[in-house]
Amino acid sequence: TGEIIWPILPRDILGVGEDTTTGVDEYTLRLDLRLRHMRMVDALAAADVDALLAELDPGSAAAVRDYVHDTDALVELVGLDGQRAYYEAFFARYEMVSVELLHRVTQPWFLFAETRLTVRERSSDGTRAFHVAEILAPGKSGIWPKRYRNLRA
């Protein structure tokens, strides 16, 4: 267990692209974040890298646990190319069995979610489960420029 502090950051300093969120009411912002997150969950379940990246800002950055190389270390994914390389390698190693949303909290300035990923390792046919805690901070275009993802086996 742990504690993560996520400050309120102005959307106009996060991400690139056109500002689509200024003047939008908080309910609509929260609803949009939930819908975007559900599309990401669906993309994970389908092992669809393109659909997953469609929800990310071109300048996005993420810190994730490296289960591709069994290091359990946090690795930085920079930009869409870094995210694509990681998820293509992850899906090449693992077949997605299921993705279960365990908990989600949405505010206009962040989304926190916990999911359980059940995967089958392609080389051994062994099944593993990862519990994922994720914080996503939306940028001015409404998509995610910042992600912190902590996978635990």
Coordinates of C-alpha atoms in Angstrom, one line a residue:
T1 CA 0.0 0.0 0.0
G2 CA 1.1 3.6 -0.4
E3 CA -0.1 7.1 -0.8
I4 CA 0.1 9.2 -3.9
I5 CA -0.5 12.9 -3.9
W6 CA -1.8 14.4 -7.1
P7 CA -2.0 18.2 -7.1
I8 CA -4.5 20.2 -9.1
L9 CA -2.6 21.3 -12.2
P10 CA -4.1 23.7 -14.7
R11 CA -5.0 21.8 -17.8
D12 CA -3.7 24.5 -20.1
I13 CA -0.1 23.6 -19.1
L14 CA -0.6 19.9 -19.8
G15 CA -0.4 18.3 -23.2
V16 CA -0.4 19.6 -26.7
G17 CA -3.1 20.4 -29.1
E18 CA -6.2 22.4 -29.1
D19 CA -7.9 23.5 -25.8
T20 CA -11.3 21.7 -25.7
T21 CA -11.9 21.9 -22.0
T22 CA -12.0 25.6 -21.1
G23 CA -15.5 26.6 -20.0
V24 CA -16.7 23.0 -19.8
D25 CA -18.7 22.2 -16.6
E26 CA -17.2 19.8 -14.1
Y27 CA -19.9 17.1 -14.6
T28 CA -19.1 16.9 -18.3
L29 CA -15.3 16.9 -17.7
R30 CA -15.7 14.0 -15.2
L31 CA -18.0 12.1 -17.5
D32 CA -15.6 12.5 -20.4
L33 CA -12.7 11.2 -18.3
R34 CA -14.7 8.1 -17.3
L35 CA -15.7 7.4 -20.9
R36 CA -12.1 7.8 -22.0
H37 CA -10.9 5.5 -19.3
M38 CA -13.5 2.9 -20.2
R39 CA -12.2 3.0 -23.8
M40 CA -8.7 2.4 -22.4
V41 CA -9.9 -0.6 -20.3
D42 CA -11.6 -2.0 -23.4
A43 CA -8.4 -1.5 -25.4
L44 CA -6.4 -3.3 -22.8
A45 CA -8.9 -6.2 -22.8
A46 CA -8.7 -6.4 -26.6
A47 CA -4.9 -6.0 -26.6
D48 CA -5.5 -3.1 -29.1
V49 CA -2.5 -0.8 -28.9
D50 CA -3.9 1.7 -31.5
A51 CA -7.1 2.1 -29.5
L52 CA -5.1 2.5 -26.3
L53 CA -2.8 5.2 -27.8
A54 CA -5.8 7.0 -29.3
E55 CA -6.7 8.1 -25.7
L56 CA -3.2 9.5 -25.1
D57 CA -1.7 12.9 -25.8
P58 CA 1.1 12.8 -28.4
G59 CA 3.5 14.2 -25.8
S60 CA 2.3 11.8 -23.1
A61 CA 4.6 10.3 -20.5
A62 CA 4.1 7.4 -18.2
A63 CA 5.9 5.4 -15.4
V64 CA 5.0 1.7 -15.4
R65 CA 6.3 -1.5 -13.8
D66 CA 8.3 -3.5 -16.3
Y67 CA 6.7 -6.8 -16.6
V68 CA 7.9 -7.3 -20.1
H69 CA 11.4 -8.0 -18.9
D70 CA 10.6 -9.3 -15.3
T71 CA 12.6 -6.5 -13.7
D72 CA 9.6 -5.1 -11.6
A73 CA 11.4 -1.8 -12.0
L74 CA 9.6 1.4 -12.9
V75 CA 10.3 2.4 -16.5
E76 CA 9.5 5.7 -18.2
L77 CA 7.5 5.7 -21.4
V78 CA 8.0 8.9 -23.3
G79 CA 5.6 9.9 -26.1
L80 CA 3.4 7.6 -28.1
D81 CA 6.4 5.8 -29.5
G82 CA 7.5 4.8 -26.0
Q83 CA 4.0 3.7 -25.0
R84 CA 3.6 1.8 -28.3
A85 CA 6.9 -0.1 -27.8
Y86 CA 6.0 -1.1 -24.3
Y87 CA 2.4 -2.3 -25.0
E88 CA 3.4 -4.1 -28.1
A89 CA 6.0 -6.0 -26.2
F90 CA 3.6 -6.6 -23.3
F91 CA 0.9 -8.0 -25.6
A92 CA 3.5 -10.1 -27.5
R93 CA 4.5 -11.7 -24.2
Y94 CA 1.0 -12.0 -22.7
E95 CA -2.4 -12.9 -24.0
M96 CA -5.1 -10.9 -22.2
V97 CA -7.6 -13.1 -20.4
S98 CA -9.6 -10.4 -18.6
V99 CA -9.6 -6.9 -17.3
E100 CA -11.7 -6.1 -14.3
L101 CA -12.3 -2.6 -13.1
L102 CA -12.1 -2.8 -9.3
H103 CA -12.3 0.9 -8.3
R104 CA -12.4 4.3 -9.9
V105 CA -12.5 7.9 -8.7
T106 CA -12.9 10.7 -11.1
Q107 CA -12.4 14.4 -10.5
P108 CA -12.1 17.1 -13.2
W109 CA -8.3 17.2 -12.7
F110 CA -7.5 13.4 -12.4
L111 CA -8.8 9.9 -12.7
F112 CA -7.6 7.2 -10.3
A113 CA -8.4 3.6 -11.1
E114 CA -7.6 0.1 -9.9
T115 CA -7.9 -2.8 -12.3
R116 CA -7.0 -6.5 -12.2
L117 CA -5.4 -7.8 -15.4
T118 CA -5.4 -11.5 -15.9
V119 CA -3.0 -12.7 -18.5
R120 CA -1.7 -15.9 -20.0
E121 CA 2.0 -16.0 -20.7
R122 CA 2.4 -17.1 -24.3
S123 CA 5.7 -19.0 -23.8
S124 CA 4.6 -21.1 -20.9
D125 CA 0.8 -20.9 -21.0
G126 CA 0.9 -20.0 -17.3
T127 CA -1.7 -17.5 -15.9
R128 CA -0.7 -14.4 -14.0
A129 CA -2.7 -11.6 -12.5
F130 CA -1.6 -8.0 -12.1
H131 CA -3.3 -5.5 -9.9
V132 CA -2.9 -2.0 -11.5
A133 CA -3.3 1.3 -9.7
E134 CA -3.3 4.1 -12.2
I135 CA -3.5 7.9 -12.0
L136 CA -4.3 9.8 -15.2
A137 CA -4.1 13.6 -15.5
P138 CA -6.0 15.1 -18.4
G139 CA -4.5 17.9 -20.5
K140 CA -6.1 20.8 -22.3
S141 CA -7.3 18.7 -25.1
G142 CA -9.1 16.4 -22.7
I143 CA -6.7 13.4 -23.3
W144 CA -4.0 12.0 -21.0
P145 CA -0.6 13.6 -21.2
K146 CA 0.5 12.1 -17.8
R147 CA 0.1 8.6 -16.5
Y148 CA 1.4 6.8 -13.5
R149 CA 0.7 3.1 -13.6
N150 CA 1.9 0.8 -10.8
L151 CA 1.5 -2.9 -11.8
R152 CA 1.8 -5.5 -9.0
A153 CA 1.8 -9.2 -9.6

